[in-house]
Amino acid sequence: MGKIIGIDLGTTNSCVAVIEGGDPLVLPNSEGSRTTPSMVGFTEDDERFVGQQAKRQAIINPERTIYDIKRMIGQKYNSSLVKKLKKTLPYEIVENTNGDAWVEVSGQQYSPQEISAMILRKMKQTAEDYFGEEIEEAVITVPAYFNDAQRSATKDAGKIAGLTVRRIINEPTAAALAYGYSKTDDANLIVFDLGGGTFDVSVVQLRGGVFEVAATCGDNHLGGEDFDRAILDFLLERFKDETGIDVSEDKMALQRLKEAAENAKCELSTLTETNINLPFLAVDDAGPRHLSLSLSRSQLNDLCYDLVERLEKPCRTAMKDAGIQPSDIDDVLLVGGMTRMPLVQEKVEEIFTCKPSKGVNPDEVVAVGAAIQSGILGGEVQEVILLDVTPLSLGIRVAGDRFSKIIQKNTSIPTRETKIFTTTEANQDMVTITVLQGEEQTASENTLLGMFNLTGIPPQPKGKPRIEVAFEIDTDGIVAVSAKDLNTDKSQSITVEGHSGLSEEELQRAMKRQQTA
């Protein structure tokens, strides 16, 4: 049986790990680094770079360097998130025929799944170089708060990259696995995961080798990129005040400012002050103009104060849903590079009233957890049981565009739940079952997963028929929904495999393009 690898497909960086001799091992890429920038660069000659090489040429080639693609996966072009990204990203975002957000480079359109597949191929190649054999199977991590479409799109990215995705696992759950692997003590653990693009917090209970997720919450629109943007906006404003020049439309200048903002943020995790020097940022009648300034940690804290405040609500919600108080928490695990920021660590301590654990590498812990899950699937790891939850509620649309929940968020999976409904009109012979995922009370504000009709209901007064709707979720998070008329035993069902937005033709075309690249 071939090796199954664990991949953390991150917004900013990606990482691959395996189980070797019973222990997890993070694999270095061809440049010798244990993490790889989640970036893809295209040259004018159609040459392609992934990772560090793509990052190195980003400043001189901003319109053909794709990053932040994870934020776009499973998103519609007209969504509020994509509208925001269009204003800040240097490359072209376009609308596909099905309404999904895609990217365009030199007249060629790519789905976020295909760009993600290029990063996954780099991870696959890293593992193949290490083992000297072909790797065909993987466990890939996603934010806990990813919906069905985003999970399905991630699975398709794996398929395009030539990988069979054995399991999609939540990032906080993977981190908890890595932390608790080989530990024997029972514990209540908070996994605080603030990455490049998303924020998740999970309450995980460790009980004698059983990892049970009690609750999860998060914000898919909050991450390190937003902190970088706050600094970048400050630099743009400062430069405009000093020179009168607005460089917000200059893509090369923006890329230089973005890189400077990211470096300053990282340096201020250990220093109290840093210098930002960008010579020849613009030219006017007076000649070349430069940006030179000092940025202190307290200034950074002021710029990012609102973003840090947004971390509190999901944490409080997760603790409330799990039925625990801060005093019940044994450890807080920090995941994601943004957790190195001192202000974030102070906020964590304030919320949970305990100092966070420093025992794991925040950049690698998710990939390590994915490798442990791959070891469980491959039979290399025993005595570990993982019980995850569904991150969002599932239900159907009822009269008045209301959302009737059938499976509540944070329910352990696998699970099955039923609910009885009826008709709203006399002699109604058919009902349409609209399957939705989300937390909004208005049905149309949630994510549509699928629809089907239950027909052949005998003529009866309204409110008389009894229609049982059953929802089932398996360990892979695949949803099956059925509806049955209890008076006639007629039934109808669908399996919501999760639709990533790619047609079979688009999927095959992307796979072919990857093989010839």
Coordinates of C-alpha atoms in Angstrom, one line a residue:
M1 CA 0.0 0.0 0.0
G2 CA 1.4 3.4 -1.0
K3 CA 2.1 6.3 1.4
I4 CA -0.8 8.7 2.3
I5 CA 0.6 12.2 2.9
G6 CA -0.9 15.0 5.0
I7 CA -1.2 18.5 3.4
D8 CA -1.9 21.8 5.0
L9 CA -3.1 23.8 2.0
G10 CA -2.8 27.3 3.6
T11 CA -3.8 30.8 2.4
T12 CA -0.2 32.1 2.8
N13 CA 2.0 29.0 3.2
S14 CA 1.5 25.3 2.6
C15 CA 3.2 22.3 4.3
V16 CA 3.4 18.6 3.8
A17 CA 4.0 15.9 6.4
V18 CA 4.0 12.1 6.6
I19 CA 4.2 9.3 9.2
E20 CA 7.7 7.8 9.2
G21 CA 8.6 5.0 11.6
G22 CA 5.4 5.8 13.7
D23 CA 6.2 9.5 14.1
P24 CA 5.1 12.5 12.0
L25 CA 7.7 14.1 9.9
V26 CA 7.5 17.5 8.1
L27 CA 9.1 17.3 4.6
P28 CA 11.4 20.1 3.3
N29 CA 10.7 21.2 -0.3
S30 CA 13.3 21.4 -3.1
E31 CA 14.6 24.8 -1.7
G32 CA 15.2 23.2 1.7
S33 CA 12.3 25.0 3.4
R34 CA 9.6 23.2 5.5
T35 CA 6.8 25.6 4.4
T36 CA 6.1 26.7 0.8
P37 CA 4.5 30.1 -0.1
S38 CA 1.0 29.4 -1.6
M39 CA 1.8 31.4 -4.7
V40 CA 1.8 30.6 -8.4
G41 CA 3.6 32.9 -10.9
F42 CA 3.3 32.9 -14.7
T43 CA 5.9 34.4 -17.0
E44 CA 5.2 36.1 -20.4
D45 CA 6.5 32.9 -22.0
D46 CA 3.9 30.7 -20.2
E47 CA 6.5 29.3 -17.8
R48 CA 5.1 28.6 -14.3
F49 CA 6.6 28.9 -10.9
V50 CA 5.2 27.7 -7.6
G51 CA 6.2 28.7 -4.1
Q52 CA 9.4 30.6 -3.3
Q53 CA 10.2 31.2 -7.0
A54 CA 6.8 32.7 -7.5
K55 CA 7.1 35.0 -4.5
R56 CA 10.6 36.2 -5.6
Q57 CA 9.2 37.5 -8.9
A58 CA 5.9 38.9 -7.5
I59 CA 7.1 42.6 -7.3
I60 CA 8.2 42.8 -11.0
N61 CA 5.3 40.6 -12.2
P62 CA 2.3 41.4 -9.9
E63 CA -0.5 40.9 -12.5
R64 CA 0.7 37.3 -13.2
T65 CA 1.4 36.2 -9.6
I66 CA -1.6 34.5 -8.0
Y67 CA -1.8 34.4 -4.2
D68 CA -4.7 34.4 -1.6
I69 CA -6.5 31.9 -3.9
K70 CA -7.8 29.9 -0.9
R71 CA -10.1 32.9 0.0
M72 CA -11.7 32.6 -3.4
I73 CA -12.3 28.8 -3.5
G74 CA -16.0 28.0 -3.6
Q75 CA -16.9 31.7 -3.8
K76 CA -19.3 33.4 -6.2
Y77 CA -18.0 36.3 -8.3
N78 CA -20.7 38.7 -6.9
S79 CA -20.1 37.8 -3.2
S80 CA -19.0 40.6 -0.8
L81 CA -15.7 38.9 -0.2
V82 CA -14.8 38.7 -3.9
K83 CA -15.8 42.4 -4.4
K84 CA -13.4 43.3 -1.6
L85 CA -10.6 41.1 -3.1
K86 CA -11.0 42.7 -6.5
K87 CA -10.1 46.0 -5.0
T88 CA -6.9 44.7 -3.2
L89 CA -5.4 42.0 -5.5
P90 CA -3.2 43.0 -8.4
Y91 CA -4.4 40.1 -10.8
E92 CA -7.6 39.9 -12.8
I93 CA -10.6 38.2 -11.2
V94 CA -13.3 37.2 -13.7
E95 CA -16.8 35.6 -13.6
N96 CA -17.1 32.0 -14.9
T97 CA -20.2 31.0 -16.8
N98 CA -21.7 29.4 -13.6
G99 CA -21.2 32.6 -11.6
D100 CA -18.0 31.4 -9.7
A101 CA -15.0 33.7 -9.2
W102 CA -12.0 32.6 -11.4
V103 CA -8.7 34.3 -12.3
E104 CA -7.4 35.4 -15.7
V105 CA -3.7 35.5 -16.6
S106 CA -2.5 36.5 -20.1
G107 CA -6.0 35.8 -21.6
Q108 CA -6.1 32.3 -20.0
Q109 CA -8.8 31.6 -17.3
Y110 CA -8.1 29.4 -14.3
S111 CA -10.5 28.2 -11.5
P112 CA -9.3 28.6 -7.9
Q113 CA -9.3 24.8 -7.8
E114 CA -6.8 24.6 -10.6
I115 CA -4.5 27.2 -9.0
S116 CA -4.8 25.3 -5.7
A117 CA -3.9 22.1 -7.6
M118 CA -0.6 23.7 -8.7
I119 CA 0.3 24.3 -5.1
L120 CA -0.8 20.7 -4.1
R121 CA 1.3 19.3 -7.0
K122 CA 4.3 21.0 -5.4
M123 CA 3.5 19.3 -2.1
K124 CA 3.0 16.0 -3.9
Q125 CA 6.4 16.4 -5.7
T126 CA 8.1 17.2 -2.3
A127 CA 6.9 13.9 -0.9
E128 CA 7.8 12.0 -4.1
D129 CA 11.4 13.4 -4.0
Y130 CA 11.7 12.3 -0.4
F131 CA 10.4 8.8 -0.8
G132 CA 11.5 8.2 -4.4
E133 CA 8.1 6.8 -5.4
E134 CA 4.8 8.1 -6.7
I135 CA 2.4 9.5 -4.2
E136 CA -1.3 9.1 -5.1
E137 CA -3.3 9.6 -1.8
A138 CA -3.6 12.5 0.6
V139 CA -5.4 14.0 3.6
I140 CA -6.0 17.7 3.1
T141 CA -6.9 20.2 5.7
V142 CA -9.5 23.0 5.5
P143 CA -10.7 25.7 7.9
A144 CA -13.4 24.3 10.2
Y145 CA -15.8 27.0 9.0
F146 CA -15.5 26.0 5.3
N147 CA -19.0 25.2 3.9
D148 CA -19.9 22.2 1.7
A149 CA -19.0 24.0 -1.6
Q150 CA -15.6 25.0 -0.3
R151 CA -14.8 21.5 1.0
S152 CA -15.9 20.0 -2.3
A153 CA -13.8 22.5 -4.3
T154 CA -10.7 21.6 -2.2
K155 CA -11.3 17.9 -3.0
D156 CA -11.5 18.7 -6.7
A157 CA -8.2 20.6 -6.4
G158 CA -6.6 17.4 -5.1
K159 CA -8.1 15.4 -8.0
I160 CA -6.7 17.9 -10.5
A161 CA -3.3 17.6 -8.8
G162 CA -3.4 13.8 -9.4
L163 CA -4.3 12.9 -5.7
T164 CA -7.1 10.8 -4.3
V165 CA -8.2 12.8 -1.3
R166 CA -8.9 10.2 1.4
R167 CA -10.2 12.7 3.9
I168 CA -10.9 16.4 4.3
I169 CA -10.0 17.3 7.9
N170 CA -10.7 20.5 9.8
E171 CA -7.5 22.5 10.5
P172 CA -8.1 22.9 14.3
T173 CA -8.9 19.2 14.6
A174 CA -5.6 18.4 12.9
A175 CA -3.8 20.7 15.2
A176 CA -5.4 19.0 18.3
L177 CA -4.3 15.6 16.9
A178 CA -0.7 16.8 16.6
Y179 CA -0.8 18.3 20.1
G180 CA -2.4 15.3 21.8
Y181 CA -0.5 12.6 19.8
S182 CA 1.4 10.4 22.4
K183 CA -0.2 12.4 25.3
T184 CA -2.1 10.3 27.8
D185 CA -3.7 13.0 30.1
D186 CA -7.3 14.0 29.7
A187 CA -7.7 17.7 28.7
N188 CA -10.0 20.4 27.5
L189 CA -8.2 22.1 24.7
I190 CA -8.8 25.3 22.8
V191 CA -7.4 25.4 19.3
F192 CA -7.0 29.1 18.3
D193 CA -6.2 29.1 14.6
L194 CA -5.5 32.5 13.0
G195 CA -4.0 31.9 9.6
G196 CA -3.4 34.0 6.5
G197 CA -7.0 34.1 5.3
T198 CA -9.3 32.6 8.0
F199 CA -9.9 32.4 11.7
D200 CA -11.2 29.3 13.5
V201 CA -11.5 28.4 17.1
S202 CA -12.4 24.9 18.4
V203 CA -13.0 23.3 21.7
V204 CA -11.5 19.8 21.7
Q205 CA -11.8 17.3 24.5
L206 CA -9.1 14.7 24.8
R207 CA -10.2 11.5 26.7
G208 CA -8.0 8.4 26.7
G209 CA -7.0 8.5 23.0
V210 CA -10.4 9.9 21.9
F211 CA -10.3 13.4 20.3
E212 CA -13.8 14.9 20.4
V213 CA -14.5 18.3 18.9
A214 CA -17.2 19.8 21.3
A215 CA -17.7 23.0 19.3
T216 CA -16.3 25.1 16.6
C217 CA -16.8 28.7 15.4
G218 CA -14.9 31.2 13.2
D219 CA -14.7 34.0 10.7
N220 CA -13.8 33.1 7.1
H221 CA -13.1 36.7 6.3
L222 CA -10.4 37.4 8.9
G223 CA -6.7 36.5 8.6
G224 CA -3.2 37.7 8.3
E225 CA -3.9 39.3 4.9
D226 CA -6.3 41.7 6.6
F227 CA -3.6 42.7 9.1
D228 CA -1.2 43.3 6.1
R229 CA -3.8 45.4 4.4
A230 CA -4.3 47.6 7.5
I231 CA -0.5 48.4 7.4
L232 CA -0.5 48.8 3.6
D233 CA -3.4 51.3 3.8
F234 CA -1.5 53.3 6.4
L235 CA 1.7 53.3 4.2
L236 CA -0.4 54.5 1.2
E237 CA -1.9 57.3 3.2
R238 CA 1.5 58.4 4.6
F239 CA 3.1 58.4 1.2
K240 CA 0.2 60.5 -0.2
D241 CA 0.4 63.0 2.7
E242 CA 4.2 63.4 2.2
T243 CA 4.3 63.6 -1.6
G244 CA 0.8 64.2 -2.9
I245 CA 1.1 61.0 -5.0
D246 CA -1.5 58.3 -4.9
V247 CA 0.1 54.9 -5.8
S248 CA -3.0 52.8 -5.1
E249 CA -3.5 52.1 -8.8
D250 CA 0.2 51.3 -9.4
K251 CA 0.3 47.5 -9.2
M252 CA 4.1 47.2 -8.9
A253 CA 4.2 49.9 -6.1
L254 CA 1.4 48.1 -4.3
Q255 CA 3.2 44.8 -4.4
R256 CA 6.3 46.5 -2.9
L257 CA 4.2 48.0 -0.2
K258 CA 2.5 44.7 0.5
E259 CA 5.8 43.0 1.0
A260 CA 7.1 45.8 3.2
A261 CA 3.9 45.6 5.3
E262 CA 4.2 41.9 5.8
N263 CA 7.9 42.1 6.7
A264 CA 7.2 45.0 9.2
K265 CA 4.4 43.0 10.8
C266 CA 6.7 39.9 11.3
E267 CA 9.6 42.0 12.6
L268 CA 7.3 43.8 15.2
S269 CA 6.5 40.4 16.7
T270 CA 10.0 40.5 18.2
L271 CA 11.1 44.2 18.0
T272 CA 9.4 47.3 19.4
E273 CA 10.2 49.3 16.3
T274 CA 11.1 48.7 12.7
N275 CA 12.2 50.9 9.7
I276 CA 10.4 50.8 6.3
N277 CA 12.5 52.1 3.4
L278 CA 11.2 51.9 -0.2
P279 CA 13.3 54.0 -2.5
F280 CA 12.0 55.1 -5.9
L281 CA 8.3 54.2 -5.1
A282 CA 7.1 56.9 -7.5
V283 CA 8.3 59.7 -9.8
D284 CA 6.9 63.2 -10.3
D285 CA 8.1 66.5 -11.7
A286 CA 10.4 66.9 -8.7
G287 CA 12.1 63.6 -9.5
P288 CA 12.0 60.2 -7.8
R289 CA 10.1 59.9 -4.5
H290 CA 10.9 57.5 -1.7
L291 CA 9.1 56.2 1.4
S292 CA 11.1 56.1 4.6
L293 CA 9.5 55.8 8.1
S294 CA 9.7 54.1 11.4
L295 CA 6.7 51.9 12.6
S296 CA 6.4 51.1 16.2
R297 CA 4.6 48.1 17.8
S298 CA 2.2 50.4 19.5
Q299 CA 1.3 52.0 16.1
L300 CA 0.8 48.5 14.6
N301 CA -1.5 47.7 17.6
D302 CA -3.6 50.8 16.9
L303 CA -3.8 49.9 13.2
C304 CA -5.0 46.4 13.9
Y305 CA -7.1 47.0 17.1
D306 CA -10.4 46.4 15.4
L307 CA -9.2 43.2 13.7
V308 CA -8.0 41.8 17.1
E309 CA -11.3 42.7 18.7
R310 CA -13.2 40.6 16.1
L311 CA -11.4 37.5 17.5
E312 CA -13.4 37.6 20.8
K313 CA -17.0 36.9 19.6
P314 CA -16.2 33.5 17.9
C315 CA -14.2 32.4 21.0
R316 CA -17.1 33.2 23.4
T317 CA -19.6 31.5 21.0
A318 CA -17.4 28.3 20.9
M319 CA -17.1 28.1 24.7
K320 CA -20.8 28.7 25.1
D321 CA -21.7 26.0 22.5
A322 CA -19.4 23.6 24.2
G323 CA -20.8 24.4 27.7
I324 CA -17.5 25.3 29.2
Q325 CA -16.0 28.3 31.1
P326 CA -12.4 29.7 30.8
S327 CA -11.7 28.0 34.2
D328 CA -12.4 24.5 32.6
I329 CA -9.6 25.0 29.9
D330 CA -6.4 23.1 30.4
D331 CA -4.5 24.5 27.4
V332 CA -4.7 26.9 24.5
L333 CA -3.0 25.9 21.3
L334 CA -1.9 28.7 18.9
V335 CA -2.0 27.8 15.2
G336 CA -1.1 30.0 12.2
G337 CA 1.6 32.6 11.8
M338 CA -0.6 35.5 12.9
T339 CA -0.6 34.1 16.4
R340 CA 3.0 35.2 16.8
M341 CA 1.7 38.8 17.1
P342 CA 2.0 39.9 20.7
L343 CA -1.3 41.8 20.7
V344 CA -3.1 38.6 19.5
Q345 CA -1.4 36.6 22.3
E346 CA -2.5 39.2 24.8
K347 CA -6.1 38.9 23.5
V348 CA -6.0 35.1 23.8
E349 CA -4.9 35.4 27.4
E350 CA -7.6 37.9 28.1
I351 CA -10.4 35.7 26.6
F352 CA -9.3 32.4 28.1
T353 CA -7.6 33.6 31.3
C354 CA -4.5 31.4 30.7
K355 CA -1.2 31.7 28.9
P356 CA -1.3 29.9 25.5
S357 CA 0.9 26.8 24.9
K358 CA 4.2 27.4 23.1
G359 CA 4.8 23.7 22.6
V360 CA 4.1 23.4 18.9
N361 CA 5.2 25.2 15.7
P362 CA 2.2 27.2 14.6
D363 CA 3.3 26.9 10.9
E364 CA 3.6 23.1 10.9
V365 CA 1.2 21.7 13.4
V366 CA -1.8 21.4 11.0
A367 CA 0.3 19.4 8.5
V368 CA 1.5 17.2 11.3
G369 CA -2.1 16.5 12.3
A370 CA -3.0 15.8 8.7
A371 CA -0.1 13.3 8.6
I372 CA -1.4 11.6 11.8
Q373 CA -4.9 11.3 10.2
S374 CA -3.2 9.8 7.2
G375 CA -1.5 7.3 9.5
I376 CA -4.8 6.4 11.1
L377 CA -6.3 5.7 7.6
G378 CA -3.1 3.8 6.5
G379 CA -3.1 1.7 9.6
E380 CA 0.3 3.1 10.9
V381 CA -1.3 4.9 13.8
Q382 CA -3.5 3.0 16.3
E383 CA -5.3 3.8 19.5
V384 CA -6.4 7.3 18.3
I385 CA -10.1 7.9 17.6
L386 CA -11.2 11.2 16.1
L387 CA -14.8 12.5 16.5
D388 CA -15.4 15.7 14.5
V389 CA -18.5 17.9 14.2
T390 CA -20.4 19.6 11.4
P391 CA -19.4 23.3 11.5
L392 CA -22.7 24.7 10.1
S393 CA -26.4 23.8 10.6
L394 CA -28.3 21.9 7.9
G395 CA -32.0 22.1 7.1
I396 CA -34.6 23.0 4.6
R397 CA -36.6 26.0 3.4
V398 CA -40.2 26.2 4.7
A399 CA -43.0 28.7 4.1
G400 CA -42.2 32.4 4.3
D401 CA -38.5 31.8 3.2
R402 CA -37.7 30.6 6.7
F403 CA -34.9 28.1 7.5
S404 CA -35.9 25.1 9.5
K405 CA -32.8 23.4 11.0
I406 CA -32.7 19.6 11.1
I407 CA -29.0 19.1 12.1
Q408 CA -27.6 21.8 14.4
K409 CA -24.1 23.0 14.0
N410 CA -21.5 21.3 16.3
T411 CA -23.3 18.0 16.1
S412 CA -20.9 15.0 16.1
I413 CA -20.6 13.2 12.8
P414 CA -21.6 10.7 11.6
T415 CA -25.2 11.5 12.5
R416 CA -28.9 11.1 11.4
E417 CA -31.8 13.4 12.3
T418 CA -35.4 13.6 11.2
K419 CA -38.2 16.1 11.3
I420 CA -41.9 16.0 10.3
F421 CA -43.3 18.6 7.9
T422 CA -46.7 19.1 6.2
T423 CA -48.3 20.9 3.2
T424 CA -49.3 24.6 3.0
E425 CA -52.1 24.3 0.4
A426 CA -55.1 22.0 0.0
N427 CA -54.8 19.0 -2.3
Q428 CA -51.0 19.7 -2.8
D429 CA -49.6 16.6 -4.6
M430 CA -45.9 17.6 -4.5
V431 CA -43.4 19.3 -2.2
T432 CA -40.0 20.8 -3.1
I433 CA -37.3 20.0 -0.6
T434 CA -34.6 22.7 -0.7
V435 CA -31.5 21.7 1.2
L436 CA -29.5 24.5 2.9
Q437 CA -26.5 25.0 5.1
G438 CA -25.9 28.0 7.4
E439 CA -27.1 29.9 10.5
E440 CA -29.3 32.6 9.1
Q441 CA -33.1 32.5 9.9
T442 CA -34.0 33.6 6.4
A443 CA -33.6 30.6 4.1
S444 CA -32.3 32.5 1.0
E445 CA -29.4 33.9 3.0
N446 CA -27.9 30.4 3.6
T447 CA -25.9 28.2 1.2
L448 CA -28.0 26.1 -1.2
L449 CA -26.7 22.5 -1.3
G450 CA -29.4 20.9 -3.5
M451 CA -33.1 20.5 -4.3
F452 CA -35.5 17.6 -5.1
N453 CA -39.2 17.0 -5.4
L454 CA -41.4 14.5 -3.4
T455 CA -44.4 13.7 -5.7
G456 CA -47.5 11.6 -5.6
I457 CA -49.0 13.0 -2.3
P458 CA -52.7 12.0 -2.2
P459 CA -55.2 15.0 -2.2
Q460 CA -55.8 16.1 1.4
P461 CA -56.6 19.4 3.3
K462 CA -53.6 21.6 3.9
G463 CA -51.6 20.6 7.1
K464 CA -52.9 17.0 6.9
P465 CA -50.1 15.1 5.1
R466 CA -47.1 14.0 7.3
I467 CA -43.8 14.3 5.5
E468 CA -40.7 13.0 7.2
V469 CA -37.4 14.7 6.1
A470 CA -34.2 12.8 7.2
F471 CA -30.7 14.2 7.1
E472 CA -27.6 12.0 7.3
I473 CA -23.9 13.0 7.4
D474 CA -21.1 10.4 7.2
T475 CA -17.5 10.7 8.5
D476 CA -16.4 12.5 5.3
G477 CA -19.1 15.1 5.8
I478 CA -21.2 13.9 2.8
V479 CA -24.8 14.8 3.3
A480 CA -27.7 12.5 2.2
V481 CA -31.3 13.8 2.4
S482 CA -34.6 11.9 2.0
A483 CA -38.3 12.8 2.2
K484 CA -41.1 10.3 2.9
D485 CA -44.9 10.7 2.9
L486 CA -45.7 8.7 6.1
N487 CA -49.3 8.0 4.8
T488 CA -48.3 6.3 1.5
D489 CA -44.6 5.4 2.3
K490 CA -43.6 7.1 -1.0
S491 CA -40.0 8.5 -0.7
Q492 CA -37.4 10.4 -2.6
S493 CA -33.8 11.2 -1.8
I494 CA -30.6 12.9 -2.9
T495 CA -27.0 12.6 -1.9
V496 CA -25.3 16.0 -1.6
E497 CA -21.8 15.1 -2.6
G498 CA -21.1 18.8 -2.5
H499 CA -20.8 20.6 -5.8
S500 CA -17.6 22.5 -6.2
G501 CA -18.8 24.5 -9.1
L502 CA -16.7 22.8 -11.7
S503 CA -18.4 20.8 -14.4
E504 CA -17.0 17.4 -15.3
E505 CA -15.7 18.9 -18.6
E506 CA -13.9 21.7 -16.7
L507 CA -12.5 19.2 -14.3
Q508 CA -11.1 17.0 -17.1
R509 CA -9.7 20.0 -18.9
A510 CA -7.9 21.2 -15.8
M511 CA -6.5 17.7 -15.1
K512 CA -5.2 17.5 -18.7
R513 CA -3.6 20.9 -18.5
Q514 CA -1.8 19.9 -15.2
Q515 CA -0.4 16.7 -16.8
T516 CA 1.1 18.6 -19.8
A517 CA 2.5 21.5 -17.6

